[in-house]
PDB file of C-alpha atoms in Angstrom:
ATOM      1  CA  PRO A 265     144.701  -3.209 102.379  1.00 79.00           C
ATOM      2  CA  ASP A 266     141.405  -1.632 102.279  1.00 83.00           C
ATOM      3  CA  ASP A 267     137.529  -2.111 102.561  1.00 86.00           C
ATOM      4  CA  THR A 268     136.920  -4.350  99.146  1.00 86.00           C
ATOM      5  CA  LEU A 269     139.759  -6.296 100.024  1.00 86.00           C
ATOM      6  CA  ARG A 270     139.408  -7.052 103.243  1.00 86.00           C
ATOM      7  CA  GLU A 271     135.785  -7.563 101.824  1.00 85.00           C
ATOM      8  CA  ILE A 272     137.648  -9.717  99.563  1.00 84.00           C
ATOM      9  CA  ALA A 273     140.122 -11.618 101.825  1.00 84.00           C
ATOM     10  CA  ASN A 274     136.870 -13.139 103.493  1.00 84.00           C
ATOM     11  CA  GLY A 275     135.458 -15.589 101.008  1.00 80.00           C
ATOM     12  CA  ASP A 276     137.329 -17.845  98.998  1.00 78.00           C
ATOM     13  CA  ASP A 277     138.451 -15.207  95.126  1.00 77.00           C
ATOM     14  CA  LEU A 278     141.864 -14.779  96.451  1.00 83.00           C
ATOM     15  CA  PHE A 279     143.058 -18.622  96.592  1.00 82.00           C
ATOM     16  CA  THR A 280     144.023 -18.232  92.981  1.00 86.00           C
ATOM     17  CA  LEU A 281     147.105 -16.422  91.647  1.00 90.00           C
ATOM     18  CA  ALA A 282     145.308 -14.113  88.720  1.00 89.00           C
ATOM     19  CA  ALA A 283     142.742 -13.418  91.349  1.00 87.00           C
ATOM     20  CA  ARG A 284     145.474 -12.338  94.135  1.00 88.00           C
ATOM     21  CA  GLN A 285     147.560 -10.283  90.711  1.00 91.00           C
ATOM     22  CA  GLU A 286     143.801  -8.322  89.687  1.00 90.00           C
ATOM     23  CA  GLU A 287     143.541  -7.581  92.981  1.00 89.00           C
ATOM     24  CA  ALA A 288     147.306  -5.728  93.738  1.00 89.00           C
ATOM     25  CA  ARG A 289     146.927  -4.184  90.547  1.00 88.00           C
ATOM     26  CA  ARG A 290     143.487  -2.616  91.676  1.00 90.00           C
ATOM     27  CA  LEU A 291     145.382  -1.421  94.977  1.00 90.00           C
ATOM     28  CA  LEU A 292     148.312  -0.211  93.045  1.00 88.00           C
ATOM     29  CA  ASN A 293     146.181   2.301  90.590  1.00 88.00           C
ATOM     30  CA  THR A 294     144.563   3.638  94.096  1.00 90.00           C
ATOM     31  CA  GLU A 295     146.078   6.820  95.159  1.00 92.00           C
ATOM     32  CA  ALA A 296     147.323   4.776  98.496  1.00 91.00           C
ATOM     33  CA  GLY A 297     148.815   2.015  96.095  1.00 92.00           C
ATOM     34  CA  ARG A 298     151.243   5.428  93.763  1.00 93.00           C
ATOM     35  CA  VAL A 299     152.056   6.410  98.072  1.00 94.00           C
ATOM     36  CA  HIS A 300     153.613   3.406  98.517  1.00 93.00           C
ATOM     37  CA  VAL A 301     155.679   2.714  94.849  1.00 93.00           C
ATOM     38  CA  ARG A 302     157.205   6.353  95.638  1.00 95.00           C
ATOM     39  CA  ARG A 303     157.847   5.331  99.320  1.00 95.00           C
ATOM     40  CA  VAL A 304     159.398   1.718  98.315  1.00 95.00           C
ATOM     41  CA  PHE A 305     160.844   3.146  95.758  1.00 94.00           C
ATOM     42  CA  GLN A 306     162.329   5.654  97.782  1.00 95.00           C
ATOM     43  CA  ARG A 307     163.829   3.674 100.614  1.00 94.00           C
ATOM     44  CA  TRP A 308     165.085   1.225  98.214  1.00 92.00           C
ATOM     45  CA  LEU A 309     167.332   3.941  96.279  1.00 91.00           C
ATOM     46  CA  HIS A 310     168.493   5.514  99.998  1.00 92.00           C
ATOM     47  CA  LEU A 311     166.096   8.849  99.580  1.00 94.00           C
ATOM     48  CA  ASP A 312     165.124   8.875 102.733  1.00 94.00           C
ATOM     49  CA  GLN A 313     168.070  10.208 104.169  1.00 93.00           C
ATOM     50  CA  PRO A 314     168.546  13.337 103.524  1.00 94.00           C
ATOM     51  CA  VAL A 315     171.940  14.143 102.413  1.00 94.00           C
ATOM     52  CA  ASP A 316     173.948  17.698 102.783  1.00 95.00           C
ATOM     53  CA  VAL A 317     173.818  19.455  99.436  1.00 95.00           C
ATOM     54  CA  SER A 318     175.108  22.569 101.075  1.00 95.00           C
ATOM     55  CA  SER A 319     179.158  22.833 100.012  1.00 92.00           C
ATOM     56  CA  ALA A 320     178.344  20.989  96.472  1.00 92.00           C
ATOM     57  CA  ALA A 321     175.167  24.020  96.194  1.00 93.00           C
ATOM     58  CA  ARG A 322     178.091  25.946  96.783  1.00 89.00           C
ATOM     59  CA  VAL A 323     180.621  25.172  94.686  1.00 85.00           C
ATOM     60  CA  SER A 324     178.095  24.795  91.815  1.00 86.00           C
ATOM     61  CA  GLU A 325     177.114  28.461  92.547  1.00 87.00           C
ATOM     62  CA  ILE A 326     173.021  26.891  93.464  1.00 90.00           C
ATOM     63  CA  SER A 327     171.295  27.131  96.522  1.00 93.00           C
ATOM     64  CA  ALA A 328     171.423  24.463  98.643  1.00 95.00           C
ATOM     65  CA  ASP A 329     168.705  25.751 101.143  1.00 95.00           C
ATOM     66  CA  GLY A 330     165.525  22.739 100.099  1.00 95.00           C
ATOM     67  CA  LEU A 331     167.695  21.736  96.924  1.00 96.00           C
ATOM     68  CA  TRP A 332     167.808  18.149  98.659  1.00 97.00           C
ATOM     69  CA  ASN A 333     163.800  18.082  99.065  1.00 96.00           C
ATOM     70  CA  GLU A 334     163.670  18.835  94.746  1.00 96.00           C
ATOM     71  CA  LEU A 335     165.446  16.187  94.376  1.00 96.00           C
ATOM     72  CA  VAL A 336     164.170  13.009  95.253  1.00 97.00           C
ATOM     73  CA  THR A 337     161.187  14.987  94.546  1.00 96.00           C
ATOM     74  CA  GLU A 338     162.315  15.423  90.555  1.00 95.00           C
ATOM     75  CA  ALA A 339     163.608  11.351  91.014  1.00 95.00           C
ATOM     76  CA  LEU A 340     159.668   9.606  92.565  1.00 96.00           C
ATOM     77  CA  ASP A 341     157.673  11.407  90.075  1.00 95.00           C
ATOM     78  CA  VAL A 342     160.383  10.214  87.188  1.00 95.00           C
ATOM     79  CA  VAL A 343     158.820   7.252  89.221  1.00 95.00           C
ATOM     80  CA  GLU A 344     155.350   7.231  89.102  1.00 95.00           C
ATOM     81  CA  PHE A 345     155.895   8.530  85.783  1.00 95.00           C
ATOM     82  CA  GLU A 346     156.829   5.929  84.485  1.00 95.00           C
ATOM     83  CA  VAL A 347     154.789   2.954  86.489  1.00 93.00           C
ATOM     84  CA  PHE A 348     152.089   4.685  85.997  1.00 93.00           C
ATOM     85  CA  GLU A 349     151.237   6.344  83.170  1.00 93.00           C
ATOM     86  CA  ARG A 350     154.282   4.255  80.407  1.00 92.00           C
ATOM     87  CA  GLY A 351     153.643   0.959  82.142  1.00 92.00           C
ATOM     88  CA  ALA A 352     157.481   0.790  82.419  1.00 93.00           C
ATOM     89  CA  SER A 353     159.340  -2.419  83.032  1.00 92.00           C
ATOM     90  CA  TYR A 354     162.183  -1.969  85.470  1.00 89.00           C
ATOM     91  CA  GLN A 355     164.470  -2.298  82.651  1.00 90.00           C
ATOM     92  CA  GLU A 356     162.583   0.886  80.742  1.00 92.00           C
ATOM     93  CA  LEU A 357     162.747   2.391  84.676  1.00 91.00           C
ATOM     94  CA  MET A 358     165.842   1.882  84.650  1.00 89.00           C
ATOM     95  CA  SER A 359     167.058   3.235  81.671  1.00 91.00           C
ATOM     96  CA  THR A 360     165.381   5.927  80.958  1.00 92.00           C
ATOM     97  CA  ARG A 361     165.993   9.283  80.024  1.00 92.00           C
ATOM     98  CA  LEU A 362     163.073  11.503  81.311  1.00 94.00           C
ATOM     99  CA  GLU A 363     163.766  14.454  84.367  1.00 94.00           C
ATOM    100  CA  ALA A 364     160.881  16.165  85.572  1.00 94.00           C
ATOM    101  CA  PRO A 365     162.190  20.574  86.518  1.00 94.00           C
ATOM    102  CA  ALA A 366     159.375  21.128  88.592  1.00 94.00           C
ATOM    103  CA  THR A 367     161.357  23.892  89.996  1.00 95.00           C
ATOM    104  CA  GLU A 368     163.905  26.532  88.262  1.00 94.00           C
ATOM    105  CA  ARG A 369     166.086  25.756  90.151  1.00 94.00           C
ATOM    106  CA  LEU A 370     165.781  21.822  89.508  1.00 94.00           C
ATOM    107  CA  ALA A 371     165.746  23.267  84.973  1.00 93.00           C
ATOM    108  CA  ALA A 372     168.996  24.992  85.891  1.00 92.00           C
ATOM    109  CA  LEU A 373     170.989  22.348  87.338  1.00 91.00           C
ATOM    110  CA  LEU A 374     169.289  20.281  84.358  1.00 90.00           C
ATOM    111  CA  GLY A 375     170.001  23.066  81.523  1.00 89.00           C
ATOM    112  CA  GLN A 376     165.943  22.505  80.932  1.00 91.00           C
ATOM    113  CA  PRO A 377     162.974  24.155  80.357  1.00 93.00           C
ATOM    114  CA  GLN A 378     160.681  23.934  83.388  1.00 94.00           C
ATOM    115  CA  THR A 379     157.650  22.401  83.672  1.00 90.00           C
ATOM    116  CA  SER A 380     155.584  21.506  86.315  1.00 83.00           C
ATOM    117  CA  ASP A 381     153.639  18.624  83.797  1.00 83.00           C
ATOM    118  CA  THR A 382     155.214  15.498  81.738  1.00 90.00           C
ATOM    119  CA  PRO A 383     158.335  14.746  82.436  1.00 93.00           C
ATOM    120  CA  ILE A 384     160.744  15.857  79.411  1.00 93.00           C
ATOM    121  CA  GLU A 385     163.603  13.869  77.853  1.00 91.00           C
ATOM    122  CA  SER A 386     166.746  14.190  79.089  1.00 89.00           C
ATOM    123  CA  VAL A 387     168.888  16.407  76.972  1.00 82.00           C
ATOM    124  CA  SER A 388     171.672  15.825  78.373  1.00 78.00           C
ATOM    125  CA  VAL A 389     173.886  12.299  78.739  1.00 73.00           C
ATOM    126  CA  ARG A 390     171.669  10.955  81.245  1.00 73.00           C
ATOM    127  CA  VAL A 391     170.634   7.888  80.607  1.00 72.00           C
ATOM    128  CA  SER A 392     169.846   5.785  83.157  1.00 83.00           C
ATOM    129  CA  HIS A 393     167.906   5.950  85.952  1.00 85.00           C
ATOM    130  CA  LEU A 394     170.812   5.644  88.294  1.00 84.00           C
ATOM    131  CA  ALA A 395     171.760   8.845  86.832  1.00 87.00           C
ATOM    132  CA  ARG A 396     169.793  11.159  88.623  1.00 90.00           C
ATOM    133  CA  PRO A 397     170.733  14.080  90.484  1.00 93.00           C
ATOM    134  CA  ALA A 398     169.345  12.898  93.871  1.00 95.00           C
ATOM    135  CA  LEU A 399     171.336   9.139  93.471  1.00 94.00           C
ATOM    136  CA  LEU A 400     174.332  11.523  92.467  1.00 93.00           C
ATOM    137  CA  ALA A 401     174.240  13.852  94.993  1.00 94.00           C
ATOM    138  CA  SER A 402     177.233  14.594  97.225  1.00 92.00           C
ATOM    139  CA  LYS A 403     177.762  16.213 100.506  1.00 91.00           C
ATOM    140  CA  ARG A 404     181.268  17.189  99.617  1.00 89.00           C
ATOM    141  CA  GLU A 405     182.328  19.725  96.815  1.00 88.00           C
ATOM    142  CA  LEU A 406     183.390  16.413  94.774  1.00 86.00           C
ATOM    143  CA  SER A 407     181.275  13.708  93.613  1.00 89.00           C
ATOM    144  CA  SER A 408     183.045  10.737  94.805  1.00 91.00           C
ATOM    145  CA  PRO A 409     183.342   7.995  92.088  1.00 92.00           C
ATOM    146  CA  ILE A 410     184.069   5.471  95.508  1.00 93.00           C
ATOM    147  CA  LEU A 411     180.111   6.218  96.787  1.00 92.00           C
ATOM    148  CA  ARG A 412     178.673   6.174  94.173  1.00 93.00           C
ATOM    149  CA  GLY A 413     180.285   2.971  93.069  1.00 93.00           C
ATOM    150  CA  LEU A 414     179.328   0.874  96.049  1.00 93.00           C
ATOM    151  CA  PHE A 415     176.003   2.583  95.382  1.00 92.00           C
ATOM    152  CA  VAL A 416     175.668   0.648  92.057  1.00 91.00           C
ATOM    153  CA  LEU A 417     176.842  -2.333  93.380  1.00 91.00           C
ATOM    154  CA  GLU A 418     175.047  -2.474  96.598  1.00 91.00           C
ATOM    155  CA  ARG A 419     172.149  -0.822  96.268  1.00 87.00           C
ATOM    156  CA  VAL A 420     171.250  -2.497  92.477  1.00 86.00           C
ATOM    157  CA  MET A 421     173.278  -5.404  91.699  1.00 87.00           C
ATOM    158  CA  CYS A 422     172.711  -6.440  95.691  1.00 87.00           C
ATOM    159  CA  GLN A 423     176.709  -7.075  96.063  1.00 88.00           C
ATOM    160  CA  THR A 424     177.649  -7.562  98.985  1.00 89.00           C
ATOM    161  CA  VAL A 425     181.025  -5.534  99.504  1.00 89.00           C
ATOM    162  CA  PRO A 426     183.389  -6.076 101.834  1.00 89.00           C
ATOM    163  CA  ALA A 427     184.283  -3.258 104.397  1.00 88.00           C
ATOM    164  CA  PRO A 428     187.737  -1.255 104.167  1.00 88.00           C
ATOM    165  CA  PRO A 429     190.495  -1.921 105.943  1.00 86.00           C
ATOM    166  CA  ALA A 430     190.985   0.548 109.169  1.00 89.00           C
ATOM    167  CA  ASP A 431     193.848   2.963 108.278  1.00 89.00           C
ATOM    168  CA  ALA A 432     192.603   3.566 104.797  1.00 89.00           C
ATOM    169  CA  ASP A 433     192.002   6.339 104.867  1.00 89.00           C
ATOM    170  CA  ASP A 434     195.550   6.429 105.949  1.00 91.00           C
ATOM    171  CA  ILE A 435     196.736   5.108 103.234  1.00 90.00           C
ATOM    172  CA  ALA A 436     194.262   7.476 101.074  1.00 89.00           C
ATOM    173  CA  ALA A 437     195.546  10.476 102.620  1.00 89.00           C
ATOM    174  CA  ASP A 438     199.251   9.491 102.124  1.00 91.00           C
ATOM    175  CA  ALA A 439     199.093   8.983  98.605  1.00 88.00           C
ATOM    176  CA  LEU A 440     197.226  12.297  98.267  1.00 87.00           C
ATOM    177  CA  ASP A 441     199.998  13.990 100.008  1.00 87.00           C
ATOM    178  CA  GLN A 442     201.368  16.439  98.044  1.00 83.00           C
ATOM    179  CA  ILE A 443     199.614  16.137  95.056  1.00 87.00           C
ATOM    180  CA  ASP A 444     198.425  19.599  93.578  1.00 85.00           C
ATOM    181  CA  LEU A 445     194.855  18.269  94.107  1.00 84.00           C
ATOM    182  CA  SER A 446     193.826  21.172  91.481  1.00 85.00           C
ATOM    183  CA  THR A 447     195.054  18.895  88.819  1.00 87.00           C
ATOM    184  CA  LEU A 448     193.385  15.703  89.160  1.00 87.00           C
ATOM    185  CA  THR A 449     189.986  14.961  88.275  1.00 88.00           C
ATOM    186  CA  SER A 450     187.482  13.744  91.149  1.00 89.00           C
ATOM    187  CA  ARG A 451     188.190  10.450  89.072  1.00 90.00           C
ATOM    188  CA  GLN A 452     192.349  10.780  89.446  1.00 91.00           C
ATOM    189  CA  ARG A 453     191.619  11.412  93.482  1.00 90.00           C
ATOM    190  CA  ALA A 454     189.569   7.959  93.929  1.00 92.00           C
ATOM    191  CA  GLU A 455     192.185   6.006  90.629  1.00 91.00           C
ATOM    192  CA  LEU A 456     195.559   7.009  93.697  1.00 90.00           C
ATOM    193  CA  ALA A 457     193.963   6.883  96.769  1.00 92.00           C
ATOM    194  CA  THR A 458     192.790   2.922  96.097  1.00 92.00           C
ATOM    195  CA  ASP A 459     195.795   1.955  94.092  1.00 90.00           C
ATOM    196  CA  ALA A 460     197.706   0.747  97.126  1.00 89.00           C
ATOM    197  CA  PRO A 461     197.319  -3.156  96.721  1.00 88.00           C
ATOM    198  CA  GLN A 462     195.127  -4.014  99.559  1.00 87.00           C
ATOM    199  CA  CYS A 463     192.323  -1.841  97.957  1.00 89.00           C
ATOM    200  CA  ALA A 464     192.480  -2.714  94.923  1.00 85.00           C
ATOM    201  CA  ALA A 465     191.156  -6.347  95.024  1.00 84.00           C
ATOM    202  CA  CYS A 466     187.668  -4.445  96.352  1.00 88.00           C
ATOM    203  CA  HIS A 467     188.098  -1.167  94.794  1.00 91.00           C
ATOM    204  CA  ASP A 468     188.690  -2.383  90.654  1.00 87.00           C
ATOM    205  CA  GLN A 469     185.131  -2.954  90.738  1.00 88.00           C
ATOM    206  CA  ILE A 470     183.601  -0.331  92.914  1.00 92.00           C
ATOM    207  CA  ASN A 471     185.980   2.421  91.082  1.00 91.00           C
ATOM    208  CA  ALA A 472     184.545   1.297  88.031  1.00 90.00           C
ATOM    209  CA  ALA A 473     181.366   1.198  88.251  1.00 88.00           C
ATOM    210  CA  GLY A 474     181.212   5.278  89.737  1.00 90.00           C
ATOM    211  CA  PHE A 475     183.677   6.699  87.204  1.00 90.00           C
ATOM    212  CA  ALA A 476     180.839   5.628  84.500  1.00 87.00           C
ATOM    213  CA  LEU A 477     178.837   8.204  85.850  1.00 89.00           C
ATOM    214  CA  SER A 478     181.498  10.259  85.398  1.00 88.00           C
ATOM    215  CA  TYR A 479     180.306  13.321  83.508  1.00 88.00           C
ATOM    216  CA  PHE A 480     178.297  14.041  86.596  1.00 91.00           C
ATOM    217  CA  GLY A 481     178.809  16.514  88.556  1.00 90.00           C
ATOM    218  CA  PRO A 482     178.450  16.425  92.967  1.00 92.00           C
ATOM    219  CA  LEU A 483     174.967  17.532  92.446  1.00 93.00           C
ATOM    220  CA  GLY A 484     174.114  15.185  89.462  1.00 91.00           C
ATOM    221  CA  GLN A 485     174.430  18.298  86.576  1.00 89.00           C
ATOM    222  CA  PRO A 486     176.012  16.975  83.300  1.00 87.00           C
ATOM    223  CA  TRP A 487     178.822  18.200  82.467  1.00 85.00           C
ATOM    224  CA  VAL A 488     179.597  19.250  78.940  1.00 77.00           C
ATOM    225  CA  ASP A 489     182.821  20.848  78.555  1.00 82.00           C
ATOM    226  CA  GLY A 490     184.538  19.173  81.394  1.00 85.00           C
ATOM    227  CA  GLU A 491     185.299  18.471  85.366  1.00 86.00           C
ATOM    228  CA  ARG A 492     185.223  21.836  87.793  1.00 84.00           C
ATOM    229  CA  ALA A 493     188.191  21.917  89.367  1.00 82.00           C
ATOM    230  CA  LEU A 494     188.945  22.673  92.995  1.00 82.00           C
ATOM    231  CA  THR A 495     192.151  23.782  95.613  1.00 78.00           C
ATOM    232  CA  ALA A 496     192.658  21.394  98.110  1.00 75.00           C
ATOM    233  CA  ALA A 497     190.443  23.924  99.887  1.00 76.00           C
ATOM    234  CA  GLY A 498     187.926  23.744  97.629  1.00 77.00           C
ATOM    235  CA  GLU A 499     187.985  26.941  95.097  1.00 78.00           C
ATOM    236  CA  PRO A 500     187.878  26.840  91.543  1.00 77.00           C
ATOM    237  CA  ALA A 501     190.336  25.328  89.741  1.00 79.00           C
ATOM    238  CA  GLY A 502     189.828  25.818  86.575  1.00 82.00           C
ATOM    239  CA  LEU A 503     188.162  23.315  84.143  1.00 85.00           C
ATOM    240  CA  LEU A 504     189.694  19.817  83.619  1.00 87.00           C
ATOM    241  CA  PRO A 505     188.810  16.333  80.643  1.00 86.00           C
ATOM    242  CA  LEU A 506     186.530  13.990  81.637  1.00 83.00           C
ATOM    243  CA  ASN A 507     186.636  10.067  81.304  1.00 82.00           C
ATOM    244  CA  SER A 508     183.981   7.721  81.825  1.00 83.00           C
ATOM    245  CA  ALA A 509     185.505   4.883  80.415  1.00 80.00           C
ATOM    246  CA  VAL A 510     185.299   1.167  82.428  1.00 76.00           C
ATOM    247  CA  GLU A 511     186.969  -1.699  81.142  1.00 66.00           C
ATOM    248  CA  ASP A 512     186.058  -5.609  82.876  1.00 57.00           C
ATOM    249  CA  LEU A 513     183.548  -4.334  85.026  1.00 54.00           C
ATOM    250  CA  ILE A 514     182.561  -7.617  86.801  1.00 51.00           C
ATOM    251  CA  VAL A 515     179.346  -7.834  89.081  1.00 51.00           C
ATOM    252  CA  ASP A 516     177.760 -11.530  89.461  1.00 50.00           C
ATOM    253  CA  VAL A 517     174.548 -11.363  90.182  1.00 44.00           C
ATOM    254  CA  ASP A 518     172.722 -14.333  92.214  1.00 45.00           C
ATOM    255  CA  LEU A 519     169.796 -14.250  90.269  1.00 36.00           C
TER     256      LEU A 519
END
């Protein structure tokens, strides 16, 4: 609240819905309102929790120094532009094709010309705010369909996902033991690691939400020719075909 709102609140002018809406819109269109909207999205999308992207940056052959902050700024710049310049609805924002490559490094990552002014249309398969690099960035060398799926279900769809069993890591390790991991995409690794009956009930939905984002690498960069395969030691091992097909993704949203 600012001084103007405090003064109005001392009278009777805020007792009507129309008056409260008018004041809310006025406050949103102040500099403090813009900062508040950015902060709301930053907290909601967990962008206030830094991700160590050094491993993903290394295999992507890009400098990791300050990269996380650039990814977050890009995501929030698009939010601010959609909300305040376009007046976008929630649906329009979440299906935005805009990108804001304000640095040379982001421009290279996104395959876009650098721009520090108005966000520009994506030239890749990025057709959703969920495909924003900051939301896809991994702390590992490979992207994680499982973590991406959890993010979509919990943060966006407001689903409650049960905790994994205590031996989940052991189950996954046993499933991938003695397999040449350089022949598997991140999707195939996730499918094998969660194929056990005690895992399938939850992971049928978790994995599907993550598989839909398979065309983006561990830094959210668009993959055109295929996924960059890695050995168990994290070394490059060629390209693998991509598959983002999803069947029977059912999300129960209680409105």
